[in-house]
GROMACS .gro file of C-alpha atoms in nm:
model
  422
    1MET     CA    1  -2.092  -2.351   1.952
    2LEU     CA    2  -1.801  -2.500   1.810
    3LYS     CA    3  -1.658  -2.176   1.759
    4ASN     CA    4  -1.718  -2.111   2.149
    5LEU     CA    5  -1.568  -2.420   2.218
    6PHE     CA    6  -1.209  -2.370   2.045
    7SER     CA    7  -1.190  -2.004   2.167
    8LYS     CA    8  -1.223  -2.151   2.519
    9VAL     CA    9  -0.952  -2.419   2.495
   10GLY     CA   10  -0.730  -2.183   2.336
   11HIS     CA   11  -0.771  -2.338   1.955
   12HIS     CA   12  -0.895  -2.213   1.656
   13PRO     CA   13  -1.014  -2.463   1.355
   14VAL     CA   14  -0.765  -2.547   1.110
   15LEU     CA   15  -0.851  -2.450   0.742
   16GLY     CA   16  -0.916  -2.759   0.548
   17GLY     CA   17  -0.800  -2.824   0.201
   18LEU     CA   18  -1.160  -2.791   0.057
   19GLU     CA   19  -1.116  -2.413   0.183
   20VAL     CA   20  -0.838  -2.349  -0.083
   21LEU     CA   21  -1.112  -2.419  -0.332
   22LYS     CA   22  -1.283  -2.085  -0.256
   23TYR     CA   23  -0.977  -1.895  -0.383
   24ILE     CA   24  -0.898  -2.095  -0.679
   25GLY     CA   25  -1.004  -1.872  -0.993
   26PRO     CA   26  -0.831  -1.539  -1.020
   27GLY     CA   27  -0.513  -1.695  -1.118
   28LEU     CA   28  -0.632  -1.904  -1.387
   29LEU     CA   29  -0.783  -1.613  -1.566
   30VAL     CA   30  -0.413  -1.494  -1.560
   31THR     CA   31  -0.259  -1.827  -1.689
   32MET     CA   32  -0.470  -1.767  -2.016
   33GLY     CA   33  -0.280  -1.474  -2.079
   34PHE     CA   34   0.041  -1.670  -2.132
   35ILE     CA   35  -0.085  -1.965  -2.292
   36ASP     CA   36  -0.230  -1.727  -2.555
   37PRO     CA   37  -0.200  -1.792  -2.969
   38GLY     CA   38   0.122  -1.566  -2.937
   39ASN     CA   39   0.264  -1.818  -2.707
   40TRP     CA   40   0.157  -2.102  -2.898
   41ALA     CA   41   0.361  -1.960  -3.209
   42THR     CA   42   0.673  -1.927  -3.001
   43ASN     CA   43   0.671  -2.252  -2.805
   44ILE     CA   44   0.602  -2.464  -3.133
   45ALA     CA   45   0.892  -2.236  -3.321
   46GLY     CA   46   1.121  -2.323  -3.022
   47GLY     CA   47   1.043  -2.687  -2.974
   48ALA     CA   48   1.034  -2.721  -3.384
   49GLY     CA   49   1.378  -2.551  -3.433
   50TYR     CA   50   1.579  -2.666  -3.117
   51GLY     CA   51   1.390  -2.962  -2.982
   52TYR     CA   52   1.423  -3.005  -2.592
   53THR     CA   53   1.720  -2.766  -2.530
   54LEU     CA   54   1.504  -2.449  -2.457
   55LEU     CA   55   1.258  -2.588  -2.196
   56TRP     CA   56   1.420  -2.413  -1.941
   57VAL     CA   57   1.320  -2.087  -2.094
   58VAL     CA   58   0.971  -2.169  -1.989
   59THR     CA   59   1.038  -2.247  -1.637
   60LEU     CA   60   1.257  -1.940  -1.570
   61SER     CA   61   0.984  -1.736  -1.717
   62THR     CA   62   0.707  -1.901  -1.494
   63LEU     CA   63   0.883  -1.847  -1.205
   64MET     CA   64   0.943  -1.496  -1.273
   65LEU     CA   65   0.571  -1.454  -1.345
   66ILE     CA   66   0.479  -1.617  -1.001
   67VAL     CA   67   0.681  -1.342  -0.817
   68LEU     CA   68   0.529  -1.033  -1.022
   69GLN     CA   69   0.184  -1.182  -1.026
   70HIS     CA   70   0.166  -1.232  -0.649
   71ASN     CA   71   0.315  -0.922  -0.583
   72VAL     CA   72   0.024  -0.742  -0.761
   73ALA     CA   73  -0.212  -0.931  -0.599
   74HIS     CA   74  -0.089  -0.828  -0.279
   75LEU     CA   75  -0.174  -0.466  -0.361
   76GLY     CA   76  -0.528  -0.582  -0.436
   77ILE     CA   77  -0.554  -0.767  -0.111
   78ALA     CA   78  -0.380  -0.515   0.088
   79THR     CA   79  -0.531  -0.187  -0.066
   80GLY     CA   80  -0.876  -0.299  -0.216
   81LEU     CA   81  -0.724  -0.119  -0.529
   82CYS     CA   82  -0.631  -0.266  -0.839
   83LEU     CA   83  -0.327  -0.150  -1.021
   84SER     CA   84  -0.537   0.128  -1.230
   85GLU     CA   85  -0.700   0.261  -0.961
   86ALA     CA   86  -0.394   0.295  -0.755
   87ALA     CA   87  -0.208   0.469  -1.037
   88THR     CA   88  -0.491   0.707  -1.047
   89LEU     CA   89  -0.523   0.769  -0.671
   90HIS     CA   90  -0.133   0.793  -0.594
   91LEU     CA   91   0.035   0.983  -0.890
   92ARG     CA   92  -0.023   1.310  -1.057
   93PRO     CA   93  -0.284   1.309  -1.327
   94VAL     CA   94  -0.057   1.376  -1.578
   95VAL     CA   95   0.164   1.085  -1.505
   96SER     CA   96  -0.109   0.829  -1.422
   97ARG     CA   97  -0.334   0.910  -1.755
   98SER     CA   98  -0.032   0.865  -1.961
   99VAL     CA   99   0.057   0.537  -1.804
  100LEU     CA  100  -0.270   0.400  -1.798
  101GLY     CA  101  -0.346   0.560  -2.178
  102THR     CA  102  -0.027   0.327  -2.269
  103ALA     CA  103  -0.198   0.054  -2.110
  104MET     CA  104  -0.498   0.067  -2.291
  105ILE     CA  105  -0.316   0.070  -2.605
  106ALA     CA  106  -0.138  -0.236  -2.473
  107SER     CA  107  -0.486  -0.402  -2.394
  108VAL     CA  108  -0.595  -0.367  -2.789
  109SER     CA  109  -0.245  -0.497  -2.914
  110THR     CA  110  -0.303  -0.808  -2.681
  111SER     CA  111  -0.674  -0.850  -2.790
  112LEU     CA  112  -0.544  -0.826  -3.153
  113ALA     CA  113  -0.331  -1.116  -3.102
  114GLU     CA  114  -0.569  -1.313  -2.941
  115ILE     CA  115  -0.840  -1.245  -3.148
  116LEU     CA  116  -0.637  -1.312  -3.470
  117GLY     CA  117  -0.524  -1.661  -3.327
  118ALA     CA  118  -0.906  -1.752  -3.274
  119ALA     CA  119  -0.963  -1.633  -3.638
  120ILE     CA  120  -0.667  -1.869  -3.772
  121ALA     CA  121  -0.821  -2.164  -3.589
  122LEU     CA  122  -1.162  -2.089  -3.724
  123GLN     CA  123  -0.986  -2.072  -4.061
  124MET     CA  124  -0.812  -2.419  -4.016
  125LEU     CA  125  -1.154  -2.572  -3.887
  126PHE     CA  126  -1.392  -2.416  -4.152
  127ASN     CA  127  -1.220  -2.225  -4.380
  128VAL     CA  128  -1.376  -1.888  -4.253
  129PRO     CA  129  -1.203  -1.615  -4.394
  130LEU     CA  130  -0.976  -1.418  -4.115
  131LYS     CA  131  -1.185  -1.105  -4.100
  132LEU     CA  132  -1.503  -1.269  -4.072
  133GLY     CA  133  -1.347  -1.512  -3.821
  134ALA     CA  134  -1.205  -1.217  -3.629
  135VAL     CA  135  -1.573  -1.077  -3.607
  136LEU     CA  136  -1.727  -1.383  -3.504
  137SER     CA  137  -1.465  -1.433  -3.244
  138ALA     CA  138  -1.528  -1.081  -3.107
  139ILE     CA  139  -1.913  -1.163  -3.081
  140VAL     CA  140  -1.865  -1.435  -2.891
  141VAL     CA  141  -1.602  -1.261  -2.677
  142LEU     CA  142  -1.811  -0.978  -2.607
  143THR     CA  143  -2.122  -1.185  -2.556
  144LEU     CA  144  -1.939  -1.357  -2.274
  145LEU     CA  145  -1.817  -1.033  -2.138
  146LEU     CA  146  -2.133  -0.862  -2.130
  147THR     CA  147  -2.367  -1.074  -1.982
  148ASN     CA  148  -2.149  -1.282  -1.720
  149SER     CA  149  -2.043  -1.214  -1.385
  150TYR     CA  150  -1.669  -1.256  -1.282
  151ARG     CA  151  -1.761  -1.588  -1.136
  152LYS     CA  152  -1.916  -1.759  -1.419
  153ILE     CA  153  -1.635  -1.617  -1.661
  154GLU     CA  154  -1.381  -1.777  -1.433
  155ARG     CA  155  -1.558  -2.089  -1.459
  156TRP     CA  156  -1.570  -2.069  -1.837
  157ILE     CA  157  -1.181  -2.001  -1.824
  158ILE     CA  158  -1.133  -2.299  -1.609
  159GLY     CA  159  -1.327  -2.504  -1.861
  160PHE     CA  160  -1.136  -2.372  -2.162
  161VAL     CA  161  -0.773  -2.420  -1.955
  162SER     CA  162  -0.872  -2.791  -1.881
  163LEU     CA  163  -0.993  -2.882  -2.209
  164ILE     CA  164  -0.657  -2.729  -2.377
  165GLY     CA  165  -0.441  -2.931  -2.124
  166ILE     CA  166  -0.663  -3.239  -2.197
  167SER     CA  167  -0.576  -3.176  -2.568
  168PHE     CA  168  -0.222  -3.155  -2.532
  169ILE     CA  169  -0.211  -3.457  -2.340
  170TYR     CA  170  -0.387  -3.639  -2.611
  171GLU     CA  171  -0.114  -3.492  -2.852
  172LEU     CA  172   0.172  -3.617  -2.643
  173SER     CA  173   0.022  -3.968  -2.621
  174LEU     CA  174   0.074  -3.976  -2.997
  175VAL     CA  175   0.438  -3.901  -2.982
  176ASN     CA  176   0.759  -4.090  -2.885
  177VAL     CA  177   0.868  -3.838  -2.614
  178GLU     CA  178   1.248  -3.850  -2.493
  179TRP     CA  179   1.181  -3.784  -2.144
  180SER     CA  180   1.532  -3.792  -2.016
  181LYS     CA  181   1.615  -3.499  -2.253
  182VAL     CA  182   1.278  -3.353  -2.145
  183ALA     CA  183   1.414  -3.358  -1.763
  184VAL     CA  184   1.740  -3.190  -1.840
  185GLY     CA  185   1.567  -2.925  -2.075
  186VAL     CA  186   1.357  -2.813  -1.808
  187VAL     CA  187   1.637  -2.693  -1.573
  188ALA     CA  188   1.974  -2.694  -1.742
  189PRO     CA  189   2.001  -2.330  -1.932
  190GLN     CA  190   2.150  -2.364  -2.286
  191ILE     CA  191   2.131  -2.142  -2.570
  192PRO     CA  192   2.197  -2.300  -2.920
  193HIS     CA  193   2.360  -2.097  -3.211
  194GLY     CA  194   2.070  -1.866  -3.374
  195SER     CA  195   1.825  -1.925  -3.075
  196LEU     CA  196   1.866  -1.601  -2.871
  197LEU     CA  197   1.551  -1.466  -3.063
  198ILE     CA  198   1.336  -1.764  -2.945
  199VAL     CA  199   1.468  -1.713  -2.584
  200LEU     CA  200   1.410  -1.311  -2.579
  201SER     CA  201   1.045  -1.409  -2.723
  202VAL     CA  202   0.941  -1.661  -2.478
  203LEU     CA  203   1.066  -1.463  -2.176
  204GLY     CA  204   0.958  -1.128  -2.307
  205ALA     CA  205   0.591  -1.238  -2.384
  206VAL     CA  206   0.500  -1.465  -2.062
  207VAL     CA  207   0.506  -1.156  -1.884
  208MET     CA  208   0.235  -0.945  -2.010
  209PRO     CA  209   0.102  -0.577  -1.916
  210HIS     CA  210  -0.262  -0.677  -1.923
  211ASN     CA  211  -0.226  -0.972  -1.662
  212LEU     CA  212  -0.073  -0.746  -1.420
  213PHE     CA  213  -0.369  -0.501  -1.430
  214LEU     CA  214  -0.607  -0.777  -1.445
  215HIS     CA  215  -0.488  -1.015  -1.152
  216SER     CA  216  -0.490  -0.697  -0.902
  217GLU     CA  217  -0.854  -0.631  -1.006
  218VAL     CA  218  -0.973  -1.007  -0.987
  219ILE     CA  219  -0.910  -1.024  -0.651
  220GLN     CA  220  -1.211  -0.801  -0.596
  221SER     CA  221  -1.444  -1.004  -0.742
  222ARG     CA  222  -1.368  -1.255  -0.420
  223GLN     CA  223  -1.390  -0.955  -0.198
  224LEU     CA  224  -1.005  -1.053  -0.076
  225HIS     CA  225  -0.928  -0.744   0.074
  226LYS     CA  226  -0.997  -0.710   0.448
  227ARG     CA  227  -0.918  -0.444   0.703
  228ASP     CA  228  -0.767  -0.687   0.998
  229ASP     CA  229  -0.418  -0.804   0.993
  230ALA     CA  230  -0.501  -1.174   1.042
  231SER     CA  231  -0.763  -1.167   0.736
  232ILE     CA  232  -0.495  -1.014   0.488
  233ARG     CA  233  -0.230  -1.256   0.598
  234LYS     CA  234  -0.442  -1.545   0.554
  235LEU     CA  235  -0.575  -1.436   0.212
  236LEU     CA  236  -0.197  -1.351   0.106
  237LYS     CA  237  -0.136  -1.725   0.162
  238TYR     CA  238  -0.426  -1.875   0.009
  239GLU     CA  239  -0.388  -1.626  -0.294
  240PHE     CA  240  -0.014  -1.757  -0.338
  241ALA     CA  241  -0.176  -2.078  -0.351
  242ASP     CA  242  -0.412  -1.992  -0.636
  243THR     CA  243  -0.106  -1.829  -0.829
  244LEU     CA  244   0.122  -2.122  -0.759
  245LEU     CA  245  -0.136  -2.378  -0.888
  246SER     CA  246  -0.240  -2.160  -1.182
  247MET     CA  247   0.126  -2.076  -1.279
  248PHE     CA  248   0.204  -2.459  -1.275
  249VAL     CA  249  -0.083  -2.528  -1.523
  250GLY     CA  250   0.055  -2.265  -1.774
  251TRP     CA  251   0.398  -2.393  -1.736
  252ALA     CA  252   0.269  -2.766  -1.795
  253ILE     CA  253   0.084  -2.653  -2.103
  254ASN     CA  254   0.349  -2.438  -2.253
  255SER     CA  255   0.599  -2.717  -2.191
  256ALA     CA  256   0.351  -2.957  -2.348
  257MET     CA  257   0.368  -2.742  -2.654
  258PHE     CA  258   0.749  -2.727  -2.669
  259ILE     CA  259   0.767  -3.122  -2.616
  260MET     CA  260   0.514  -3.193  -2.876
  261ALA     CA  261   0.673  -2.963  -3.137
  262ALA     CA  262   1.030  -3.122  -3.024
  263ALA     CA  263   0.892  -3.440  -3.057
  264THR     CA  264   0.737  -3.441  -3.400
  265PHE     CA  265   0.865  -3.140  -3.605
  266PHE     CA  266   1.218  -3.105  -3.470
  267LYS     CA  267   1.274  -3.509  -3.477
  268MET     CA  268   1.156  -3.494  -3.847
  269GLY     CA  269   1.350  -3.208  -3.932
  270LYS     CA  270   1.073  -2.958  -4.014
  271PRO     CA  271   1.114  -2.617  -3.871
  272VAL     CA  272   0.775  -2.416  -3.816
  273SER     CA  273   0.734  -2.068  -3.807
  274GLU     CA  274   0.345  -2.007  -3.819
  275LEU     CA  275   0.057  -2.164  -3.649
  276GLN     CA  276  -0.098  -2.253  -3.998
  277GLN     CA  277   0.216  -2.447  -4.086
  278ALA     CA  278   0.213  -2.673  -3.764
  279HIS     CA  279  -0.139  -2.752  -3.825
  280GLY     CA  280  -0.082  -2.880  -4.188
  281LEU     CA  281   0.200  -3.076  -4.091
  282LEU     CA  282   0.054  -3.265  -3.770
  283GLN     CA  283  -0.196  -3.434  -4.011
  284PRO     CA  284   0.061  -3.636  -4.199
  285LEU     CA  285   0.266  -3.687  -3.910
  286LEU     CA  286  -0.010  -3.771  -3.643
  287GLY     CA  287  -0.322  -3.814  -3.826
  288SER     CA  288  -0.626  -3.585  -3.875
  289ASN     CA  289  -0.754  -3.622  -3.537
  290ALA     CA  290  -0.424  -3.452  -3.395
  291SER     CA  291  -0.460  -3.162  -3.644
  292VAL     CA  292  -0.808  -3.118  -3.568
  293ILE     CA  293  -0.736  -3.134  -3.174
  294PHE     CA  294  -0.480  -2.890  -3.221
  295ALA     CA  295  -0.734  -2.638  -3.408
  296VAL     CA  296  -0.998  -2.656  -3.150
  297ALA     CA  297  -0.761  -2.607  -2.849
  298LEU     CA  298  -0.601  -2.273  -3.051
  299LEU     CA  299  -0.962  -2.143  -3.073
  300MET     CA  300  -1.044  -2.201  -2.724
  301ALA     CA  301  -0.698  -2.029  -2.628
  302GLY     CA  302  -0.797  -1.749  -2.841
  303VAL     CA  303  -1.146  -1.693  -2.735
  304ALA     CA  304  -1.028  -1.744  -2.377
  305SER     CA  305  -0.709  -1.517  -2.364
  306SER     CA  306  -0.956  -1.257  -2.550
  307VAL     CA  307  -1.195  -1.259  -2.271
  308THR     CA  308  -0.897  -1.190  -2.007
  309SER     CA  309  -0.762  -0.925  -2.260
  310GLY     CA  310  -1.129  -0.759  -2.295
  311MET     CA  311  -1.130  -0.767  -1.889
  312ALA     CA  312  -0.815  -0.571  -1.850
  313GLY     CA  313  -0.918  -0.316  -2.086
  314GLY     CA  314  -1.226  -0.247  -1.883
  315THR     CA  315  -1.002  -0.252  -1.590
  316ILE     CA  316  -0.784  -0.023  -1.709
  317PHE     CA  317  -1.024   0.243  -1.838
  318ALA     CA  318  -1.251   0.197  -1.533
  319GLY     CA  319  -0.912   0.287  -1.317
  320LEU     CA  320  -0.868   0.616  -1.512
  321PHE     CA  321  -1.180   0.733  -1.318
  322ALA     CA  322  -1.084   0.572  -1.006
  323GLU     CA  323  -1.323   0.308  -1.045
  324PRO     CA  324  -1.345  -0.065  -1.020
  325TYR     CA  325  -1.423  -0.290  -1.273
  326ASP     CA  326  -1.798  -0.325  -1.306
  327ILE     CA  327  -1.931  -0.443  -1.647
  328ARG     CA  328  -2.252  -0.291  -1.561
  329ASP     CA  329  -2.051   0.047  -1.538
  330ASN     CA  330  -2.041   0.270  -1.845
  331HIS     CA  331  -1.642   0.320  -1.791
  332SER     CA  332  -1.578  -0.076  -1.784
  333ARG     CA  333  -1.789  -0.132  -2.090
  334TRP     CA  334  -1.626   0.119  -2.277
  335GLY     CA  335  -1.286  -0.030  -2.166
  336VAL     CA  336  -1.409  -0.362  -2.294
  337LEU     CA  337  -1.541  -0.220  -2.626
  338ILE     CA  338  -1.210  -0.042  -2.695
  339SER     CA  339  -1.011  -0.326  -2.648
  340ILE     CA  340  -1.222  -0.588  -2.835
  341VAL     CA  341  -1.353  -0.369  -3.117
  342GLY     CA  342  -1.037  -0.167  -3.151
  343ALA     CA  343  -0.846  -0.476  -3.203
  344VAL     CA  344  -1.081  -0.603  -3.464
  345LEU     CA  345  -1.072  -0.275  -3.663
  346VAL     CA  346  -0.674  -0.295  -3.675
  347ILE     CA  347  -0.716  -0.647  -3.813
  348PHE     CA  348  -0.926  -0.480  -4.102
  349PHE     CA  349  -0.642  -0.270  -4.208
  350ILE     CA  350  -0.390  -0.506  -4.215
  351SER     CA  351  -0.302  -0.713  -4.532
  352ASP     CA  352  -0.071  -0.946  -4.343
  353PRO     CA  353  -0.168  -1.126  -4.031
  354PHE     CA  354   0.186  -1.236  -3.940
  355GLN     CA  355   0.285  -0.849  -3.973
  356GLY     CA  356   0.016  -0.771  -3.761
  357LEU     CA  357   0.147  -0.999  -3.483
  358LEU     CA  358   0.479  -0.827  -3.506
  359ILE     CA  359   0.351  -0.513  -3.456
  360SER     CA  360   0.141  -0.596  -3.151
  361GLN     CA  361   0.431  -0.762  -2.966
  362MET     CA  362   0.638  -0.452  -3.049
  363LEU     CA  363   0.386  -0.224  -2.900
  364LEU     CA  364   0.360  -0.480  -2.594
  365SER     CA  365   0.745  -0.462  -2.563
  366ILE     CA  366   0.730  -0.085  -2.547
  367GLN     CA  367   0.472  -0.079  -2.269
  368LEU     CA  368   0.572  -0.340  -2.045
  369PRO     CA  369   0.838  -0.162  -1.891
  370ILE     CA  370   0.622   0.086  -1.779
  371THR     CA  371   0.367  -0.137  -1.619
  372VAL     CA  372   0.634  -0.329  -1.452
  373LEU     CA  373   0.791   0.003  -1.313
  374LEU     CA  374   0.422   0.122  -1.183
  375GLN     CA  375   0.386  -0.206  -0.999
  376VAL     CA  376   0.750  -0.165  -0.840
  377TYR     CA  377   0.706   0.183  -0.738
  378LEU     CA  378   0.316   0.140  -0.582
  379THR     CA  379   0.387  -0.204  -0.408
  380SER     CA  380   0.712  -0.075  -0.230
  381SER     CA  381   0.541   0.268  -0.129
  382GLN     CA  382   0.431   0.283   0.225
  383LYS     CA  383   0.220   0.561   0.150
  384VAL     CA  384  -0.007   0.317  -0.077
  385MET     CA  385   0.059  -0.003   0.086
  386GLY     CA  386   0.116   0.085   0.462
  387LYS     CA  387   0.270  -0.193   0.672
  388TYR     CA  388   0.228  -0.426   0.380
  389ALA     CA  389   0.467  -0.248   0.156
  390ASN     CA  390   0.759  -0.455  -0.005
  391LYS     CA  391   1.048  -0.550   0.242
  392LYS     CA  392   1.388  -0.460   0.110
  393ARG     CA  393   1.465  -0.824  -0.025
  394THR     CA  394   1.134  -0.818  -0.215
  395ILE     CA  395   1.207  -0.477  -0.380
  396PHE     CA  396   1.562  -0.629  -0.465
  397LEU     CA  397   1.389  -0.935  -0.618
  398ILE     CA  398   1.114  -0.768  -0.814
  399SER     CA  399   1.343  -0.482  -0.918
  400GLY     CA  400   1.595  -0.741  -1.036
  401ILE     CA  401   1.281  -0.916  -1.233
  402ALA     CA  402   1.193  -0.609  -1.366
  403ALA     CA  403   1.535  -0.531  -1.501
  404ILE     CA  404   1.543  -0.883  -1.672
  405VAL     CA  405   1.192  -0.814  -1.823
  406ILE     CA  406   1.274  -0.459  -1.944
  407ALA     CA  407   1.621  -0.565  -2.103
  408LEU     CA  408   1.476  -0.883  -2.290
  409ASN     CA  409   1.194  -0.673  -2.419
  410LEU     CA  410   1.418  -0.402  -2.532
  411ALA     CA  411   1.613  -0.663  -2.685
  412LEU     CA  412   1.312  -0.814  -2.831
  413LEU     CA  413   1.198  -0.462  -2.969
  414LEU     CA  414   1.547  -0.392  -3.140
  415GLN     CA  415   1.562  -0.734  -3.317
  416THR     CA  416   1.190  -0.654  -3.453
  417LEU     CA  417   1.298  -0.330  -3.563
  418GLY     CA  418   1.585  -0.493  -3.745
  419VAL     CA  419   1.859  -0.251  -3.527
  420VAL     CA  420   2.050  -0.570  -3.420
  421ASN     CA  421   2.066  -0.926  -3.561
  422TRP     CA  422   2.087  -1.184  -3.267
   0.00000   0.00000   0.00000
């Protein structure tokens, strides 16, 4: 009746604020990808080594991520395809299989870092051997993935993100933060001598290959692809709100890590290069509660980000067969298992966990430009996107971001290999 009344007078109901809540969730899954254990190590090392001066790097990398993640979600909404499905359907088989094959390797590398982070947290909390901790973490992750629907996993992730945020609010309440320096650091670019590697690490690690595949797929869990133009444009608007909110949450948590490290380790003149070292130093500086909460938050971040990397593995592998992610389907399950079990097997064969993290980051640095260029090609193609293909200014923007991401990751790769020394 109300619908008929509005149509007669030429008006339509305005979507209320609560309707936005129906679209919140996909972005938060992606958020876990850039508050993972690898980011923890980089943020803490940056704050401990250079104080508040590198906070701008978190801001810049988050802005870049917002553009790329919204763009890849645009693909999912406009076409009903995730990035891996679109690659299989619109590229020659030899090209699509090569690209998605490298993406699967990147998914395993990502899962390795996430599971390793969770195992390190278990070692901090309960003195569990690293390899046993990796197995236990993988069992939890596989249980979450193989027994839950999309929406249930989203609720788990939202819970994890919330608890991690609360943990860092508590950590910040224990220290004396110089907020005026924080305000300057967030927006004023500075590159202190010797800090370029940290700058490259933060910028290069925030945009991760598996997140680009994952975001375009998770859109399908909400059936956010429609045929009519009005629905698509409305959904793009609400998806952008979800992405913006989720990336802001990720920016806030990453910034909190930087600030906590700057206000404790940098202020005390204690540089930090490993998560175990940060955990050990927190107890004498801030008390036992702070060190325990740090380890618990790291455990949650490791488990939650492993869930998202496992889902990305399922998405990529299913896409090889032009199928959407569905945990009840064999291809999706095999993708999840390859990503998680493959990561655990690699952990068993590495003697130095830190070296394992370096190798995983190196593999991601090699693959990321491939995924970004794939996204730029597909979302700019009228054959793929129809009238929703990127406009010239969007192509210019995301191509520029792609160039920056590629340059930074290549620089980081060269640094890791020892070819150059910044």
